[in-house]
């Protein structure tokens, strides 16, 4: 595990780092998520993510530096989890430690995640944290793996 991995409340200044992480070309390729333009991103984060009291939202820091975020939200009857880390934090155990810490805070079970099937690193991370594959789903032309933590 990486040293100095912490979760904290999101601060407005964190959004610039989150925007940068979302626009990283490798993040886009691995997630098959189309990044939002700056204004749409900021509006989404301030109204839909931070503005929804049912969401659990945390910034991930490593030795005080913003490394990414972890969020859980309701989608119909299911509680989902998602995360984005800056590329410089990949492969260092930061994701595993951050998700482990987050799962101590997020008590709802089952909890779902649906990464792009080609994002094997994300699927492995979720499985290390106890998630199990339950089905395959399609969003447009892309296949995603639905995982659940009971």
C-alpha positions as YAML, in Angstrom:
chain: A
units: angstrom
residues:
- id: 1
  name: UNK
  ca: [0.00, 0.00, 0.00]
- id: 2
  name: UNK
  ca: [1.10, 3.53, -0.66]
- id: 3
  name: UNK
  ca: [2.07, 5.78, 2.18]
- id: 4
  name: UNK
  ca: [0.05, 8.87, 2.90]
- id: 5
  name: UNK
  ca: [-3.22, 7.91, 1.13]
- id: 6
  name: UNK
  ca: [-6.11, 9.77, 2.73]
- id: 7
  name: UNK
  ca: [-9.72, 10.63, 2.00]
- id: 8
  name: UNK
  ca: [-11.18, 14.03, 2.80]
- id: 9
  name: UNK
  ca: [-14.13, 16.22, 1.87]
- id: 10
  name: UNK
  ca: [-13.90, 17.71, -1.60]
- id: 11
  name: UNK
  ca: [-12.86, 21.35, -1.75]
- id: 12
  name: UNK
  ca: [-13.79, 23.63, -4.64]
- id: 13
  name: UNK
  ca: [-10.13, 23.90, -5.65]
- id: 14
  name: UNK
  ca: [-10.01, 20.08, -6.13]
- id: 15
  name: UNK
  ca: [-12.30, 20.33, -9.14]
- id: 16
  name: UNK
  ca: [-9.49, 21.62, -11.36]
- id: 17
  name: UNK
  ca: [-7.46, 18.47, -10.67]
- id: 18
  name: UNK
  ca: [-10.55, 16.28, -11.19]
- id: 19
  name: UNK
  ca: [-11.17, 17.98, -14.56]
- id: 20
  name: UNK
  ca: [-7.58, 17.33, -15.58]
- id: 21
  name: UNK
  ca: [-7.85, 13.67, -14.55]
- id: 22
  name: UNK
  ca: [-11.10, 13.22, -16.51]
- id: 23
  name: UNK
  ca: [-9.47, 14.68, -19.65]
- id: 24
  name: UNK
  ca: [-6.33, 12.53, -19.54]
- id: 25
  name: UNK
  ca: [-6.27, 10.64, -22.88]
- id: 26
  name: UNK
  ca: [-5.40, 7.32, -21.24]
- id: 27
  name: UNK
  ca: [-8.20, 7.71, -18.69]
- id: 28
  name: UNK
  ca: [-10.62, 8.38, -21.55]
- id: 29
  name: UNK
  ca: [-9.36, 5.33, -23.47]
- id: 30
  name: UNK
  ca: [-9.60, 3.01, -20.45]
- id: 31
  name: UNK
  ca: [-12.99, 4.21, -19.25]
- id: 32
  name: UNK
  ca: [-14.71, 4.81, -22.60]
- id: 33
  name: UNK
  ca: [-16.15, 7.90, -20.93]
- id: 34
  name: UNK
  ca: [-16.40, 11.07, -22.97]
- id: 35
  name: UNK
  ca: [-14.92, 13.89, -20.88]
- id: 36
  name: UNK
  ca: [-17.12, 16.91, -20.29]
- id: 37
  name: UNK
  ca: [-16.17, 20.40, -21.40]
- id: 38
  name: UNK
  ca: [-15.04, 22.58, -18.49]
- id: 39
  name: UNK
  ca: [-18.35, 24.41, -17.93]
- id: 40
  name: UNK
  ca: [-20.42, 21.20, -18.11]
- id: 41
  name: UNK
  ca: [-17.94, 19.43, -15.81]
- id: 42
  name: UNK
  ca: [-18.08, 22.18, -13.18]
- id: 43
  name: UNK
  ca: [-21.89, 22.36, -13.37]
- id: 44
  name: UNK
  ca: [-22.16, 18.55, -13.03]
- id: 45
  name: UNK
  ca: [-19.85, 18.47, -10.02]
- id: 46
  name: UNK
  ca: [-21.38, 21.42, -8.19]
- id: 47
  name: UNK
  ca: [-25.03, 20.47, -8.78]
- id: 48
  name: UNK
  ca: [-25.25, 16.71, -9.33]
- id: 49
  name: UNK
  ca: [-22.27, 15.38, -7.38]
- id: 50
  name: UNK
  ca: [-21.61, 17.78, -4.50]
- id: 51
  name: UNK
  ca: [-25.15, 19.19, -4.59]
- id: 52
  name: UNK
  ca: [-26.85, 15.85, -3.93]
- id: 53
  name: UNK
  ca: [-26.86, 15.05, -0.20]
- id: 54
  name: UNK
  ca: [-27.43, 11.34, -0.91]
- id: 55
  name: UNK
  ca: [-24.01, 11.09, -2.59]
- id: 56
  name: UNK
  ca: [-20.89, 10.20, -0.64]
- id: 57
  name: UNK
  ca: [-17.99, 12.12, -2.18]
- id: 58
  name: UNK
  ca: [-14.34, 12.12, -1.15]
- id: 59
  name: UNK
  ca: [-11.13, 13.53, -2.54]
- id: 60
  name: UNK
  ca: [-8.20, 11.12, -2.52]
- id: 61
  name: UNK
  ca: [-4.90, 12.65, -1.46]
- id: 62
  name: UNK
  ca: [-1.40, 11.23, -1.36]
- id: 63
  name: UNK
  ca: [0.93, 13.05, 0.98]
- id: 64
  name: UNK
  ca: [-1.40, 16.05, 0.71]
- id: 65
  name: UNK
  ca: [-1.53, 16.11, -3.12]
- id: 66
  name: UNK
  ca: [-4.91, 15.62, -4.80]
- id: 67
  name: UNK
  ca: [-4.74, 12.21, -6.46]
- id: 68
  name: UNK
  ca: [-8.39, 11.76, -7.49]
- id: 69
  name: UNK
  ca: [-11.87, 11.13, -6.16]
- id: 70
  name: UNK
  ca: [-14.27, 8.39, -5.11]
- id: 71
  name: UNK
  ca: [-18.04, 8.84, -5.28]
- id: 72
  name: UNK
  ca: [-21.11, 6.74, -4.50]
- id: 73
  name: UNK
  ca: [-24.61, 7.62, -5.72]
- id: 74
  name: UNK
  ca: [-28.09, 6.22, -6.22]
- id: 75
  name: UNK
  ca: [-29.19, 5.18, -9.68]
- id: 76
  name: UNK
  ca: [-32.79, 3.99, -9.38]
- id: 77
  name: UNK
  ca: [-32.72, 1.20, -6.78]
- id: 78
  name: UNK
  ca: [-28.96, 0.59, -6.93]
- id: 79
  name: UNK
  ca: [-26.09, 2.31, -5.15]
- id: 80
  name: UNK
  ca: [-23.07, 2.75, -7.44]
- id: 81
  name: UNK
  ca: [-19.45, 3.62, -6.84]
- id: 82
  name: UNK
  ca: [-17.01, 5.30, -9.19]
- id: 83
  name: UNK
  ca: [-13.55, 6.76, -8.99]
- id: 84
  name: UNK
  ca: [-10.94, 8.55, -11.04]
- id: 85
  name: UNK
  ca: [-7.27, 8.83, -10.16]
- id: 86
  name: UNK
  ca: [-4.62, 10.89, -11.89]
- id: 87
  name: UNK
  ca: [-2.34, 8.78, -14.05]
- id: 88
  name: UNK
  ca: [0.75, 9.54, -11.95]
- id: 89
  name: UNK
  ca: [-0.94, 7.62, -9.10]
- id: 90
  name: UNK
  ca: [-1.71, 4.47, -11.09]
- id: 91
  name: UNK
  ca: [0.09, 1.23, -10.25]
- id: 92
  name: UNK
  ca: [1.18, 2.40, -6.80]
- id: 93
  name: UNK
  ca: [-1.57, 0.86, -4.64]
- id: 94
  name: UNK
  ca: [-3.31, 4.21, -4.26]
- id: 95
  name: UNK
  ca: [-6.56, 2.97, -5.81]
- id: 96
  name: UNK
  ca: [-6.70, -0.11, -3.60]
- id: 97
  name: UNK
  ca: [-6.02, 1.87, -0.44]
- id: 98
  name: UNK
  ca: [-8.43, 4.68, -1.36]
- id: 99
  name: UNK
  ca: [-11.24, 2.28, -2.25]
- id: 100
  name: UNK
  ca: [-10.65, 0.26, 0.93]
- id: 101
  name: UNK
  ca: [-10.91, 3.45, 3.00]
- id: 102
  name: UNK
  ca: [-14.02, 4.55, 1.11]
- id: 103
  name: UNK
  ca: [-15.75, 1.21, 1.63]
- id: 104
  name: UNK
  ca: [-15.35, 1.71, 5.38]
- id: 105
  name: UNK
  ca: [-17.43, 4.91, 5.03]
- id: 106
  name: UNK
  ca: [-19.97, 3.67, 2.46]
- id: 107
  name: UNK
  ca: [-22.11, 1.13, 4.31]
- id: 108
  name: UNK
  ca: [-24.82, 0.45, 1.69]
- id: 109
  name: UNK
  ca: [-24.76, -3.07, 0.33]
- id: 110
  name: UNK
  ca: [-25.08, -4.29, -2.25]
- id: 111
  name: UNK
  ca: [-22.87, -1.72, -3.91]
- id: 112
  name: UNK
  ca: [-22.35, -1.74, -7.67]
- id: 113
  name: UNK
  ca: [-19.66, -0.67, -10.13]
- id: 114
  name: UNK
  ca: [-19.71, -0.92, -13.91]
- id: 115
  name: UNK
  ca: [-16.27, -0.30, -15.47]
- id: 116
  name: UNK
  ca: [-15.62, -0.68, -19.19]
- id: 117
  name: UNK
  ca: [-14.77, -4.34, -19.78]
- id: 118
  name: UNK
  ca: [-11.46, -3.37, -21.40]
- id: 119
  name: UNK
  ca: [-10.36, -1.57, -18.24]
- id: 120
  name: UNK
  ca: [-8.84, -4.66, -16.67]
- id: 121
  name: UNK
  ca: [-6.96, -2.63, -14.04]
- id: 122
  name: UNK
  ca: [-10.23, -1.19, -12.71]
- id: 123
  name: UNK
  ca: [-11.95, -4.58, -12.75]
- id: 124
  name: UNK
  ca: [-9.02, -6.11, -10.83]
- id: 125
  name: UNK
  ca: [-9.05, -3.24, -8.32]
- id: 126
  name: UNK
  ca: [-12.74, -3.77, -7.60]
- id: 127
  name: UNK
  ca: [-12.25, -7.53, -7.28]
- id: 128
  name: UNK
  ca: [-9.36, -7.01, -4.83]
- id: 129
  name: UNK
  ca: [-11.80, -5.00, -2.71]
- id: 130
  name: UNK
  ca: [-14.37, -7.80, -2.68]
- id: 131
  name: UNK
  ca: [-16.56, -6.99, -5.71]
- id: 132
  name: UNK
  ca: [-17.72, -9.93, -7.84]
- id: 133
  name: UNK
  ca: [-18.82, -9.91, -11.47]
- id: 134
  name: UNK
  ca: [-22.58, -10.38, -11.80]
- id: 135
  name: UNK
  ca: [-23.33, -9.57, -15.43]
- id: 136
  name: UNK
  ca: [-22.27, -7.79, -18.58]
- id: 137
  name: UNK
  ca: [-24.07, -4.62, -19.66]
- id: 138
  name: UNK
  ca: [-23.88, -2.44, -22.75]
- id: 139
  name: UNK
  ca: [-23.85, 1.34, -22.88]
- id: 140
  name: UNK
  ca: [-24.16, 2.16, -26.55]
- id: 141
  name: UNK
  ca: [-21.51, 0.18, -28.38]
- id: 142
  name: UNK
  ca: [-19.37, -0.46, -25.29]
- id: 143
  name: UNK
  ca: [-19.49, -3.52, -23.06]
- id: 144
  name: UNK
  ca: [-19.14, -2.97, -19.32]
- id: 145
  name: UNK
  ca: [-18.76, -5.41, -16.44]
- id: 146
  name: UNK
  ca: [-21.32, -5.07, -13.67]
- id: 147
  name: UNK
  ca: [-19.76, -5.93, -10.33]
- id: 148
  name: UNK
  ca: [-21.41, -6.12, -6.92]
- id: 149
  name: UNK
  ca: [-20.19, -5.99, -3.34]
- id: 150
  name: UNK
  ca: [-22.62, -7.73, -0.98]
...
